[in-house]
PDB file of C-alpha atoms in Angstrom:
ATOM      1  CA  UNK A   1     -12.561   5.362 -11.973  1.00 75.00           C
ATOM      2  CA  UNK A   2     -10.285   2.536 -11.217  1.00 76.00           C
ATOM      3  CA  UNK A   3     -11.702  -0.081  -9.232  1.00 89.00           C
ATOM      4  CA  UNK A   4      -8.718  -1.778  -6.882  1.00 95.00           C
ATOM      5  CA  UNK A   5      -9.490  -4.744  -4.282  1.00 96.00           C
ATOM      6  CA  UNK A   6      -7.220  -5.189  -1.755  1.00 97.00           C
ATOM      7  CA  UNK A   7      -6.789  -8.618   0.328  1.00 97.00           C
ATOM      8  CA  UNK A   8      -4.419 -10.136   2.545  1.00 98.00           C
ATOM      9  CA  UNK A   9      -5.087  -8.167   6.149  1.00 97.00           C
ATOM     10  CA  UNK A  10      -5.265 -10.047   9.066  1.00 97.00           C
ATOM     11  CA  UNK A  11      -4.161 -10.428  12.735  1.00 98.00           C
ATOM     12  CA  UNK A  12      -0.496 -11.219  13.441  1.00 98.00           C
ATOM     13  CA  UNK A  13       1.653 -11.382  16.388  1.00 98.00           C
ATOM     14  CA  UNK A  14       4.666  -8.517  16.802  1.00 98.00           C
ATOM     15  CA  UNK A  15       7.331  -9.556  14.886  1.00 98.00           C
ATOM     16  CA  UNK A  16       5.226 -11.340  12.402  1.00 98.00           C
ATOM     17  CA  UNK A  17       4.788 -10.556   8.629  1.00 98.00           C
ATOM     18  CA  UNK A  18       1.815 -10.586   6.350  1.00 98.00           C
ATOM     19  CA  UNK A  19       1.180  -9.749   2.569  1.00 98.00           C
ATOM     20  CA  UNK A  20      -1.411  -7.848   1.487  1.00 98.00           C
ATOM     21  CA  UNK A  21      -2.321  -7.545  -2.626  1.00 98.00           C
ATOM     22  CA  UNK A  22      -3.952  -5.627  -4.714  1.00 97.00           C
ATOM     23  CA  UNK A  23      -4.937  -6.321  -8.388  1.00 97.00           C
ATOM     24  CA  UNK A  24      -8.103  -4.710 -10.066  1.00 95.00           C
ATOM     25  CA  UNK A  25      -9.951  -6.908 -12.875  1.00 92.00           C
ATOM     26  CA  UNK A  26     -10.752  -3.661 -15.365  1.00 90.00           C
ATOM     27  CA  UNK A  27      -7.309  -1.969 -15.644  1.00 92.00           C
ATOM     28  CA  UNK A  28      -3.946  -2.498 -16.000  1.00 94.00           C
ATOM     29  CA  UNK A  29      -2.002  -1.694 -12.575  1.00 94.00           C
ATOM     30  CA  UNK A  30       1.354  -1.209 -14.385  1.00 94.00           C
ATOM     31  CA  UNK A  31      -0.336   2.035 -16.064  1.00 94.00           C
ATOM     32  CA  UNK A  32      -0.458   3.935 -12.940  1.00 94.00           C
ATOM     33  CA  UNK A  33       1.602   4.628  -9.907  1.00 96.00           C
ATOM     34  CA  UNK A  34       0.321   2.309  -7.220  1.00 97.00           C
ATOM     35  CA  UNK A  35       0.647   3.447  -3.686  1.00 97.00           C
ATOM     36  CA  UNK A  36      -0.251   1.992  -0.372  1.00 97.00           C
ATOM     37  CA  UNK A  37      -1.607   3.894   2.363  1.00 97.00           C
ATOM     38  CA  UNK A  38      -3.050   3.306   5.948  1.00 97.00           C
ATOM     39  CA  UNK A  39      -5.451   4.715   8.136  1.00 96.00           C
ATOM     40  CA  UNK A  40      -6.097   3.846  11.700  1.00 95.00           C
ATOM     41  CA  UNK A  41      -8.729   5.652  14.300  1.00 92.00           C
ATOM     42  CA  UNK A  42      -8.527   8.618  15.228  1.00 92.00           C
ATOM     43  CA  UNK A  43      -5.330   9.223  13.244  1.00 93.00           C
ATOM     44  CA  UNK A  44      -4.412  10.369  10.189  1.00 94.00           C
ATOM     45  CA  UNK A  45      -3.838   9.061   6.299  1.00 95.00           C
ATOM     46  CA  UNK A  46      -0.383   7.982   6.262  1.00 96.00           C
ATOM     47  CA  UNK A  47       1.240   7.001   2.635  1.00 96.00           C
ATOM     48  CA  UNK A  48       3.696   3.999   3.503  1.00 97.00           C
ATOM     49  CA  UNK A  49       4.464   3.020   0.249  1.00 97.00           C
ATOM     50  CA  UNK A  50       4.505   3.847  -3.839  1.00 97.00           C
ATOM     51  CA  UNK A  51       5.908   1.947  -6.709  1.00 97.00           C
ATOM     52  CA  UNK A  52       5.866   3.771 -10.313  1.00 96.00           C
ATOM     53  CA  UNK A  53       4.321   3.155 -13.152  1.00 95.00           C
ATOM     54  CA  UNK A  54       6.605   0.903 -15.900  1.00 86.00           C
ATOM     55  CA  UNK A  55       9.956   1.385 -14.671  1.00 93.00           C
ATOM     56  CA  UNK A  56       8.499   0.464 -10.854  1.00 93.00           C
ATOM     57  CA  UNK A  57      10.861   2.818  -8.854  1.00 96.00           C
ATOM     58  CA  UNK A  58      10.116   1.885  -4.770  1.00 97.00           C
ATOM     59  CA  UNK A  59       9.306   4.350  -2.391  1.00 97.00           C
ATOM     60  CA  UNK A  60       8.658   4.527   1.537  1.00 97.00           C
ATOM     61  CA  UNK A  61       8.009   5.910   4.437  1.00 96.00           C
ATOM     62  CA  UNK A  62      10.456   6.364   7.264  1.00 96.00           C
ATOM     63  CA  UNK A  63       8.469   3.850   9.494  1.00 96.00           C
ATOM     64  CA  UNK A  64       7.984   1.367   6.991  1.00 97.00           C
ATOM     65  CA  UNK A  65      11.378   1.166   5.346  1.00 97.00           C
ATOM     66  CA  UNK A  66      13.053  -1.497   5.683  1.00 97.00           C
ATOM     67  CA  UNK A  67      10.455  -3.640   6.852  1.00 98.00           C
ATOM     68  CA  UNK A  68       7.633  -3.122   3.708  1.00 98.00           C
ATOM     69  CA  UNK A  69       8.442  -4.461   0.120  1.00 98.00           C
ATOM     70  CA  UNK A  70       6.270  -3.130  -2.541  1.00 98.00           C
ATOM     71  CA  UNK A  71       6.273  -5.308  -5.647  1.00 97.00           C
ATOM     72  CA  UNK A  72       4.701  -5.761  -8.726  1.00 96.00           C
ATOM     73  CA  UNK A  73       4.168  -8.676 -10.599  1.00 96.00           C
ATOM     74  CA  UNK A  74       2.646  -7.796 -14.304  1.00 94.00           C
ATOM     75  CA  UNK A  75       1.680 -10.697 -15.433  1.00 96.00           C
ATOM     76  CA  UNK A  76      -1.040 -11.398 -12.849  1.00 96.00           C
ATOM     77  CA  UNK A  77      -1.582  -7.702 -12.671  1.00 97.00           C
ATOM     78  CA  UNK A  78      -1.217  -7.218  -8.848  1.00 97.00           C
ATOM     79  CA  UNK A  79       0.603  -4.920  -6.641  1.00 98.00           C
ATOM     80  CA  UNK A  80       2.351  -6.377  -3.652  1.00 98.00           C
ATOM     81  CA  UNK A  81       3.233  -4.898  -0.433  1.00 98.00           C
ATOM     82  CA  UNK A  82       5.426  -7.502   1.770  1.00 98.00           C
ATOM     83  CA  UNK A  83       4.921  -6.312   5.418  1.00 98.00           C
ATOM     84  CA  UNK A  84       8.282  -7.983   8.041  1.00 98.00           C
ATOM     85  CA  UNK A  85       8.898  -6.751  11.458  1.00 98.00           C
ATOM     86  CA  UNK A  86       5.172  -5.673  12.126  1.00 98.00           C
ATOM     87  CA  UNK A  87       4.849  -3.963  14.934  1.00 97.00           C
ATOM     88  CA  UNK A  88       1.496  -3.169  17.070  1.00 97.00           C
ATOM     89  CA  UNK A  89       1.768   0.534  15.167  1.00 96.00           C
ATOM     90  CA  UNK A  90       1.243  -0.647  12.699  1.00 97.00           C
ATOM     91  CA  UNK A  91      -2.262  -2.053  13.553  1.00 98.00           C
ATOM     92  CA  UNK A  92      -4.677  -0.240  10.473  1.00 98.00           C
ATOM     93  CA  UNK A  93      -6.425  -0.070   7.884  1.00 98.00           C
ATOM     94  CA  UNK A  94      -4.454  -0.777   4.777  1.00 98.00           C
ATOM     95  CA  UNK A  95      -5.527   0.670   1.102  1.00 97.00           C
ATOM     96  CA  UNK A  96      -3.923   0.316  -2.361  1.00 96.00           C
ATOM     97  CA  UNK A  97      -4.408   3.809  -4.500  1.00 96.00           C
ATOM     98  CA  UNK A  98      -3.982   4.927  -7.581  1.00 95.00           C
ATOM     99  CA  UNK A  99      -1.874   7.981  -7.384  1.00 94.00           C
ATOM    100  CA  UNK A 100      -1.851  10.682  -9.324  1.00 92.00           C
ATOM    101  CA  UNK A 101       0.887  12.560  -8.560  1.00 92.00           C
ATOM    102  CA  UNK A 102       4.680  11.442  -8.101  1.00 92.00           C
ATOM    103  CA  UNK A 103       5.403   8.657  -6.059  1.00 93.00           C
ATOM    104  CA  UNK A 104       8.134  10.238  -3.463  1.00 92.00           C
ATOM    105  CA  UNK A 105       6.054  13.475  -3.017  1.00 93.00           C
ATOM    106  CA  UNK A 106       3.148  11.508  -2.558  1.00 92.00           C
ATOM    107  CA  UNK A 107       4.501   8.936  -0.003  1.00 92.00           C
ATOM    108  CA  UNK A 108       6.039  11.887   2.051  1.00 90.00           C
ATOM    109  CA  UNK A 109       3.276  13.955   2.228  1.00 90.00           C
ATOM    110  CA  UNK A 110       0.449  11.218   1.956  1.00 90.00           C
ATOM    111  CA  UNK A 111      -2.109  12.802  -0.603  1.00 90.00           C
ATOM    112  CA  UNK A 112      -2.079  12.204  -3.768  1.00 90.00           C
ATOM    113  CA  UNK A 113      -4.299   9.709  -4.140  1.00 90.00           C
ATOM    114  CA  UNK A 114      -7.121   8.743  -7.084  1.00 91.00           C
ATOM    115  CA  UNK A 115      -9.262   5.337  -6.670  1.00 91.00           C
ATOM    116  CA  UNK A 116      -8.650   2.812  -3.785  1.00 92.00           C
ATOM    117  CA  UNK A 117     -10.456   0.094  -2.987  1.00 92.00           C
ATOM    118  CA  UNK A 118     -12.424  -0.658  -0.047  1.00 94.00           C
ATOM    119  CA  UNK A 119      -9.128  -1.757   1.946  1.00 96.00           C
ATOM    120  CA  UNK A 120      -8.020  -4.574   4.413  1.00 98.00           C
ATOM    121  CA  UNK A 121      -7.717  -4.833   8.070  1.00 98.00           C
ATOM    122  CA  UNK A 122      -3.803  -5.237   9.428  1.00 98.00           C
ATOM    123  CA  UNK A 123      -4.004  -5.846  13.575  1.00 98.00           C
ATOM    124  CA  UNK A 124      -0.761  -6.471  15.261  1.00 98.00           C
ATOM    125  CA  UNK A 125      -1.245  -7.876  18.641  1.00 96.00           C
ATOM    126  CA  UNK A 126      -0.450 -10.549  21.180  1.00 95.00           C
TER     127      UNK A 126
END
């Protein structure tokens, strides 16, 4: 199983950006798709964002895109996701997956998903 730690969460004014990362210290991200998805209360999984294995195709949700970057950067073997524009919706909890399936089905539908890590707190509020 794939251990991932996420980090970066926090509490941010509307309008405000935060990045959240997620690296693991046992395997090598760019082997897998890497998604990100969030969970609040009372509400369900939602899959904002995937990036592919090796060639690291982007994809997102509709109420992500344009404000959410997913990056990764190899060579410290973490997996970005760039968060602009938040917004008090957005207010979750935020995990990095593994996912197992293809990133735009996955993302769309918001299953898919292998190992994830124990996840980080996002709160958008004034």
């Amino acid at each position: 199983q794939v251990q991932l730690v996420e980090s970066g969460g926090g509490l941010v004014q509307p309008g405000g950006s935060l990045r959240l990362s997620c690296t693991s210290s046992e395997f090598t991200l760019d082997d897998y798709n890497i998604g990100w998805f969030r969970q609040a209360p009372e509400k369900e999984r939602e899959g904002v964002s995937c990036i592919s294995s090796r060639d690291s195709i982007t994809y997102y949700s509709d109420s992500v895109k344009g404000r959410f970057t997913i990056s990764r950067d190899n060579a410290k073997n973490t997996v970005y996701l760039q968060m602009n524009s938040l917004e008090p919706e957005d207010s979750a909890g935020y995990y990095c997956a593994t996912v197992v399936i293809g990133c735009a089905y996955a993302t769309r539908n918001s299953i898919g998903f292998g190992s994830w890590g124990q996840g980080t707190q996002v709160t958008v509020s004034s």
